[in-house]
Amino acid sequence: MSLNVEHASVRTLPSEKPLRLLDNAGHAVTGAATGGFGLPNTETLLELYRKMVVARRFDVQVTALTKQGRLATYPSAYGQEACEIGATAALTAQDWLFPTYRDSIALLTRGIEPADILQSFRGDWHNGYDQNAHRTAAQATPLATQALHAVGLSHAARLRHDSIVALTFLGDGATSEGDAHEAFNFAAVWQTPTVFVVQNNQFAISVPLERQTRAATLADKAVGYGMPGYHVDGNDIAAMYAVTSAAVERARSGGGPTLIEGVTYRIEAHTNSDDPTRYRAARDVEHWKRRDPIERLEKFLVSEGALTEAMRTEITDAAEALAARTRDVMTTEAELDPLELFDHVYGRERAALVEQRAALEAEIAAGAFASHEGAAR
Amino acid sequence: MSLNVEHASVRTLPSEKPLRLLDNAGHAVTGAATGGFGLPNTETLLELYRKMVVARRFDVQVTALTKQGRLATYPSAYGQEACEIGATAALTAQDWLFPTYRDSIALLTRGIEPADILQSFRGDWHNGYDQNAHRTAAQATPLATQALHAVGLSHAARLRHDSIVALTFLGDGATSEGDAHEAFNFAAVWQTPTVFVVQNNQFAISVPLERQTRAATLADKAVGYGMPGYHVDGNDIAAMYAVTSAAVERARSGGGPTLIEGVTYRIEAHTNSDDPTRYRAARDVEHWKRRDPIERLEKFLVSEGALTEAMRTEITDAAEALAARTRDVMTTEAELDPLELFDHVYGRERAALVEQRAALEAEIAAGAFASHEGAAR
Amino acid sequence: MTATATSSPAAEASAPTQLTMAGALNAALRDAMAADDRVIVYGEDVGPLGGVFRVTDGLQAEFGDHRIWDSPLAESGIIGTAVGMAMYGMRPVVEMQFDAFSYPAFEQMVSHVAKMRNRTKGRVTLPMVVRIPCAGAIGGVEHHSDSSESYWASTPGLTVVMPSNPADAYSMLREAIESDDPVVFMEPKSRYWSKAPLALPVTTAPMDRAEVVREGTDVTLIGYGPTVRTALEAADAAAAEGLSIEVVDLRSLSPFDDATVSASVRKTSRAAVIHEAAQFGGYGAEVAARVTERNFHHLAAPVLRIAGFDIPFPSPKLEEYHLPTADRVLAALDTWEWDA
Amino acid sequence: MTATATSSPAAEASAPTQLTMAGALNAALRDAMAADDRVIVYGEDVGPLGGVFRVTDGLQAEFGDHRIWDSPLAESGIIGTAVGMAMYGMRPVVEMQFDAFSYPAFEQMVSHVAKMRNRTKGRVTLPMVVRIPCAGAIGGVEHHSDSSESYWASTPGLTVVMPSNPADAYSMLREAIESDDPVVFMEPKSRYWSKAPLALPVTTAPMDRAEVVREGTDVTLIGYGPTVRTALEAADAAAAEGLSIEVVDLRSLSPFDDATVSASVRKTSRAAVIHEAAQFGGYGAEVAARVTERNFHHLAAPVLRIAGFDIPFPSPKLEEYHLPTADRVLAALDTWEWDA
Ligand SMILES: Cc1ncc(C[n+]2csc(CCOP(=O)(O)OP(=O)(O)O)c2C)c(N)n1
Ligand SMILES: Cc1ncc(C[n+]2csc(CCOP(=O)(O)OP(=O)(O)O)c2C)c(N)n1
Ligand SMILES: [Mg+2]
Ligand SMILES: [Mg+2]
């Protein structure tokens, strides 16, 4: 493969009205508003519905646990389920996901255990799951930085003729960072198999979108990189799934990167330590609650007769079981070994760290830490 | 003034064919290709012509002096005169210019003395002219960083109801840097009176444009920030001047920033230490030499009967006089005072620097530096 | 081109009230903004929210969004535009939300903020303040507890200060804003909620001076920001055992107040420096090196460094093992050959 | 997911020829690329141009543009994508064109490159090398002569090395590329054209070891990169005056080879460290601090630092006043109380 690029560059403006396959009442949309994308089949929609319900329950549970002081922090994705899950479900298990702190429910969708997802938010260790096993990078906090990692990994795969795709989530706020720009540009120039999903949830902590950009849509940014951009109703999981699936397929077949903006809303506070009453009106939140992504799909599935009572019960039970499991793990204290602090800084042993480790070990043995009375190993 | 922004954002794609008012044969262009811009009047064009001729002579002179070892380095703007001067001439003396290392001839156009421009390239001091007197920032080397300074300064002016404009130059390569993106975005969100002029000279040192972007034009980037973008023939000074003047006026009247791409070519090596034979063909350079910006305007002015022989002689004489002055100052060694190294690090005196200054003074007095035998003050 | 200042009558001194460091900083910003309309404030979430630590609380309501506003989310953009604002004559006070989120602005800080005066031979000065909530001990998740001070302090052209208490916080921030040189103003997060009775406006020692905050005769403990309290706790505990510890609060990391520190060390003949940052290449290295250079023949023992381990900052549940404590300080002093 | 290595037969040792440091680095890259096809090289101008210092000369012609290519002009992009490449199992070797142009990548370096292994409990490692042509003394204009080593060396999680001669350049770069930890590989620009007779492949001491490059009994001079030569010059000059100087080439800045350095210092009882970077907060502070901590009672005098002034790097015509010279080193040694 040569890295020489052909000169064709995509130069189409995304639709100013967000693409949509299901309207807020749960009716299938037809015509131009769909951007030519077709509704996923019922089986797929049922699976997406299940994933959203389970994720919502998880998210609500974790927020509750956080309020009880069980977690150091938790950035909720309540209301963003269609974006998070619609996009994530478009990946295969071989593909890579590069998530942010916001995207815990996407991790859940990748099959990662609650206990492992929440290790970082509980404060046990910075990251708690096996990145390689799940092909899911550690949740990134420094904004937009992970987008470059996604570009690099997917380019490496392409160099190896390994047809995987990397998808990364970005917030609306994160699009302002230099790294977002550099990631879009590297991906476009190198034509890497990368999908950028901007979850435009209208806020960066307290800062509303109009202080973040003057672009008509965040998807418009794609034009400046010569890549396709899609402006999508981010509370319509059918649209998010369809558009992302197409982007993933294009990437997989050598067609390069895509920028997708999902227009959604952050229903909860930024994190538990935030106070949104300082910067937004309750009625705005109410407005968006009436555009709930789960209800929308539910209405459609019910109207289609696809979602039975039995299914609902089964899904609710599964969600409750997961919530219970989450409560259980979060109410059991993890065994932490402070000496492990020294074990993963370098692969090669360093004399200075061996010394420091020994010093801490001696302190612990001497009972310097209440939480470790006599517990030194 | 409130910082609240209205929601209108510009969402028009720049023309894919560069805007042009004079074609390469020096004929006035009519119709859509002009983008509706009108040809500047003859007086203005004559003045621009004169500035280009003088600048070219200066640039050639400095390159020659550099080859003689009189300067540490010199990034030539040969071939980019229409961009450099067309854009710069659109400013008033009250406006600010934020140039890069490439833009020495723009400085000349601002009335800065050759000796002061060249202090940095000769290696005397990092910058040699009075930034405030000329409202021209120090030439920036870290790419794209100065664009943010331009945004900040012009925003400050706007906050003070001071109707000045800041114009900054960027290279095609520099548009890949995160700072370019952040500058475009801050300017657009704050609606600052800033004009960004990207001189697309096809190369970033050795790296050609197609490895830098996949966008159809660099001006397309404007769309992603909701600001107007113009794709202009950068070897047509009439177009560069007209488009920049309009952007400056829009900025001055509160209409916000503009991104202008001037398509041009770097005829010389990146700097004297570069070897362009390694990465581009001589015939490409020849092709662009036949699109010389000065010749183009000259043909037009001659065909219009506006440029007389007497004028030509007068302009050539002025150019030669400047070249002679440049040779003179560059062949006289500047008096440098090494103790000044300590004088401009902080405004407030620091004991450690006083000590270090005294130590150097003693070394010099003791004859430690051949170049300073007994010359300590 | 240069913005001119408006001045309002000097604020009347108020009766002492209990004020947190966050409150003192808020008052300093308010008073500076009232005194000089060239003072403008921006950053991430500093507007309606009042900053994630509420240091800018209420200021937008009071001064309007042309004096204090939320910028787009980009740190290099914040610092880079502040350079331009300062060139115009404004006095921008910008906030980096946490140490680690100042890193995207590193190039602007090192290549421009630090160098502008020098490269222009003093013609262009940058009267700007970069506020950085710093360090750990607040149970912050990943990237929220870095100690970035040595990056800044080792960069010629920057002035770097860190208050340890509400009175200094007020006084030093006012002075930083009035300075014609750019100042990196570091605010120890774990001290934001520490209180002191204060009558504002208060003027403490100049911000480039270290202060002896507790006198002693046997050992000099050098701290700054959050570790001044650690040093004082160690001094208390040591006093009970008959060891007299002098505590120096550096306050200014760049410049370093050699006179005050050397005087103390020459008196006690023993010194140790305490900081949260990793020991290797941390700010304590400079302290130890220069104290030793200047006072070698007065020292009875090597200058010790009690610092974080040479590891990335730990997760919340493990930070207590990493951070220097009074016990750890005292244990370190025990390693000296006291009879040497 | 993990890229697997192809291996080619080990290169045959060649007959010694004169090689510059740039040439040795070029050979190391060529041999590493030939030996392991996971090794890829990219950065600004590294392709057809062969790098502004010609360190990658000829490599694209030899290995093709899927192994070595020009990236867009964005340093954070270069480092950030290299993180992703390394996660996949590649072994990217990327170039920052000059020290000062690595600063836009500071966040990626500090928050990701340095921390990835730690934050993932060792599950994700980053076998990548960041090459940085460093320091001054080549008459470079503004921003082309910075010494950034203390920023990197003080960041836990990074390994930082700097060769001072062609043989080490070859051997250490090969070792850095083979390392599973990310390595900041600093190349002193002023030594690029220094020559030595070399038979390749050459293996010198492991890259985490300091080396005594000249034995002596009276003073230990500690240098790295460009200042090793300065130290050797000083040693030559001092020898004429009957002073026996031992010279240690640190080679590795992080980790620091305490064993080698302390052994030398205990023998000579006097030490000085030399570097180009500003003294305040420079790498020499760590050297002085730890050498003193570990050898205080063996030291007859304070550890000296002969370093750049605490100023931004000067313009070409003034750099000679700033850079440490052998004369300045010898003058500094004269400040010691030699009879103490
Ligand atoms: C480089 C950087 N700067 C600042 C922060 C602090 N911070 C954390 S989240 C956040 C807002 C992000 O907004 P957005 O990108 O829209 O994502 P959201 O939280 O809405 O999902 C900020 C400013 C950070 N994490 N990284
Ligand atoms: C941040 C940064 N990275 C790298 C460099 C080194 N460098 C100097 S000029 C240049 C090429 C710039 O190309 P372009 O922006 O197109 O401007 P031109 O030189 O063509 O005018 C490079 C890579 C730099 N000055 N700053
Ligand atoms: Mg958001
Ligand atoms: Mg260019």
PDB file of N, CA and C in Angstrom, chain D residues 14-21 23-24 165-170 191 193-204:
ATOM      1  N   SER D  14      30.624  -4.318   9.853  1.00  0.00           N
ATOM      2  CA  SER D  14      31.390  -3.767   8.738  1.00  0.00           C
ATOM      3  C   SER D  14      32.773  -3.346   9.226  1.00  0.00           C
ATOM      4  N   ALA D  15      33.653  -3.066   8.300  1.00  0.00           N
ATOM      5  CA  ALA D  15      34.973  -2.544   8.674  1.00  0.00           C
ATOM      6  C   ALA D  15      34.796  -1.115   9.160  1.00  0.00           C
ATOM      7  N   PRO D  16      35.644  -0.690  10.111  1.00  0.00           N
ATOM      8  CA  PRO D  16      35.478   0.668  10.651  1.00  0.00           C
ATOM      9  C   PRO D  16      35.626   1.732   9.569  1.00  0.00           C
ATOM     10  N   THR D  17      34.693   2.676   9.570  1.00  0.00           N
ATOM     11  CA  THR D  17      34.846   3.851   8.710  1.00  0.00           C
ATOM     12  C   THR D  17      34.512   5.067   9.558  1.00  0.00           C
ATOM     13  N   GLN D  18      34.960   6.221   9.088  1.00  0.00           N
ATOM     14  CA  GLN D  18      34.636   7.464   9.798  1.00  0.00           C
ATOM     15  C   GLN D  18      33.142   7.730   9.647  1.00  0.00           C
ATOM     16  N   LEU D  19      32.463   7.916  10.725  1.00  0.00           N
ATOM     17  CA  LEU D  19      31.033   8.144  10.656  1.00  0.00           C
ATOM     18  C   LEU D  19      30.688   9.346  11.523  1.00  0.00           C
ATOM     19  N   THR D  20      29.803  10.194  11.020  1.00  0.00           N
ATOM     20  CA  THR D  20      29.324  11.283  11.851  1.00  0.00           C
ATOM     21  C   THR D  20      28.219  10.752  12.757  1.00  0.00           C
ATOM     22  N   MET D  21      27.858  11.554  13.751  1.00  0.00           N
ATOM     23  CA  MET D  21      26.740  11.135  14.593  1.00  0.00           C
ATOM     24  C   MET D  21      25.465  11.052  13.750  1.00  0.00           C
ATOM     25  N   GLY D  23      25.268  10.303  10.663  1.00  0.00           N
ATOM     26  CA  GLY D  23      25.395   9.080   9.882  1.00  0.00           C
ATOM     27  C   GLY D  23      25.132   7.843  10.728  1.00  0.00           C
ATOM     28  N   ALA D  24      25.623   7.851  11.956  1.00  0.00           N
ATOM     29  CA  ALA D  24      25.412   6.704  12.845  1.00  0.00           C
ATOM     30  C   ALA D  24      23.935   6.539  13.168  1.00  0.00           C
ATOM     31  N   ASN D 165      28.274  10.815  21.328  1.00  0.00           N
ATOM     32  CA  ASN D 165      29.240  10.424  20.290  1.00  0.00           C
ATOM     33  C   ASN D 165      28.595   9.436  19.323  1.00  0.00           C
ATOM     34  N   PRO D 166      29.177   9.254  18.166  1.00  0.00           N
ATOM     35  CA  PRO D 166      28.560   8.405  17.140  1.00  0.00           C
ATOM     36  C   PRO D 166      28.304   6.958  17.585  1.00  0.00           C
ATOM     37  N   ALA D 167      29.209   6.358  18.297  1.00  0.00           N
ATOM     38  CA  ALA D 167      29.019   4.954  18.680  1.00  0.00           C
ATOM     39  C   ALA D 167      27.807   4.808  19.590  1.00  0.00           C
ATOM     40  N   ASP D 168      27.739   5.667  20.596  1.00  0.00           N
ATOM     41  CA  ASP D 168      26.564   5.639  21.472  1.00  0.00           C
ATOM     42  C   ASP D 168      25.297   5.975  20.695  1.00  0.00           C
ATOM     43  N   ALA D 169      25.408   6.902  19.772  1.00  0.00           N
ATOM     44  CA  ALA D 169      24.227   7.286  19.002  1.00  0.00           C
ATOM     45  C   ALA D 169      23.635   6.062  18.322  1.00  0.00           C
ATOM     46  N   TYR D 170      24.496   5.280  17.700  1.00  0.00           N
ATOM     47  CA  TYR D 170      24.013   4.074  17.025  1.00  0.00           C
ATOM     48  C   TYR D 170      23.433   3.079  18.030  1.00  0.00           C
ATOM     49  N   ARG D 191      26.652  18.165  17.760  1.00  0.00           N
ATOM     50  CA  ARG D 191      27.512  16.991  17.619  1.00  0.00           C
ATOM     51  C   ARG D 191      27.170  16.154  16.387  1.00  0.00           C
ATOM     52  N   TRP D 193      27.762  16.478  13.389  1.00  0.00           N
ATOM     53  CA  TRP D 193      28.832  16.343  12.407  1.00  0.00           C
ATOM     54  C   TRP D 193      30.148  15.862  13.029  1.00  0.00           C
ATOM     55  N   SER D 194      30.111  15.524  14.319  1.00  0.00           N
ATOM     56  CA  SER D 194      31.324  14.989  14.952  1.00  0.00           C
ATOM     57  C   SER D 194      31.557  13.572  14.431  1.00  0.00           C
ATOM     58  N   LYS D 195      32.785  13.189  14.243  1.00  0.00           N
ATOM     59  CA  LYS D 195      33.100  11.903  13.607  1.00  0.00           C
ATOM     60  C   LYS D 195      33.828  10.943  14.529  1.00  0.00           C
ATOM     61  N   ALA D 196      33.643   9.671  14.237  1.00  0.00           N
ATOM     62  CA  ALA D 196      34.421   8.637  14.928  1.00  0.00           C
ATOM     63  C   ALA D 196      34.527   7.445  13.988  1.00  0.00           C
ATOM     64  N   PRO D 197      35.615   6.684  14.103  1.00  0.00           N
ATOM     65  CA  PRO D 197      35.726   5.469  13.288  1.00  0.00           C
ATOM     66  C   PRO D 197      34.817   4.401  13.897  1.00  0.00           C
ATOM     67  N   LEU D 198      33.947   3.830  13.080  1.00  0.00           N
ATOM     68  CA  LEU D 198      32.965   2.889  13.612  1.00  0.00           C
ATOM     69  C   LEU D 198      32.818   1.675  12.708  1.00  0.00           C
ATOM     70  N   ALA D 199      32.734   0.516  13.332  1.00  0.00           N
ATOM     71  CA  ALA D 199      32.359  -0.701  12.612  1.00  0.00           C
ATOM     72  C   ALA D 199      30.960  -1.055  13.079  1.00  0.00           C
ATOM     73  N   LEU D 200      30.033  -1.017  12.164  1.00  0.00           N
ATOM     74  CA  LEU D 200      28.629  -1.237  12.548  1.00  0.00           C
ATOM     75  C   LEU D 200      28.238  -2.691  12.313  1.00  0.00           C
ATOM     76  N   PRO D 201      27.308  -3.258  13.048  1.00  0.00           N
ATOM     77  CA  PRO D 201      26.648  -2.639  14.198  1.00  0.00           C
ATOM     78  C   PRO D 201      27.564  -2.619  15.423  1.00  0.00           C
ATOM     79  N   VAL D 202      27.450  -1.554  16.204  1.00  0.00           N
ATOM     80  CA  VAL D 202      28.264  -1.451  17.404  1.00  0.00           C
ATOM     81  C   VAL D 202      27.344  -1.469  18.622  1.00  0.00           C
ATOM     82  N   THR D 203      27.766  -2.149  19.659  1.00  0.00           N
ATOM     83  CA  THR D 203      26.982  -2.155  20.891  1.00  0.00           C
ATOM     84  C   THR D 203      27.835  -1.565  21.992  1.00  0.00           C
ATOM     85  N   THR D 204      27.381  -0.442  22.531  1.00  0.00           N
ATOM     86  CA  THR D 204      28.107   0.175  23.640  1.00  0.00           C
ATOM     87  C   THR D 204      27.368  -0.193  24.938  1.00  0.00           C
TER      88      THR D 204
END
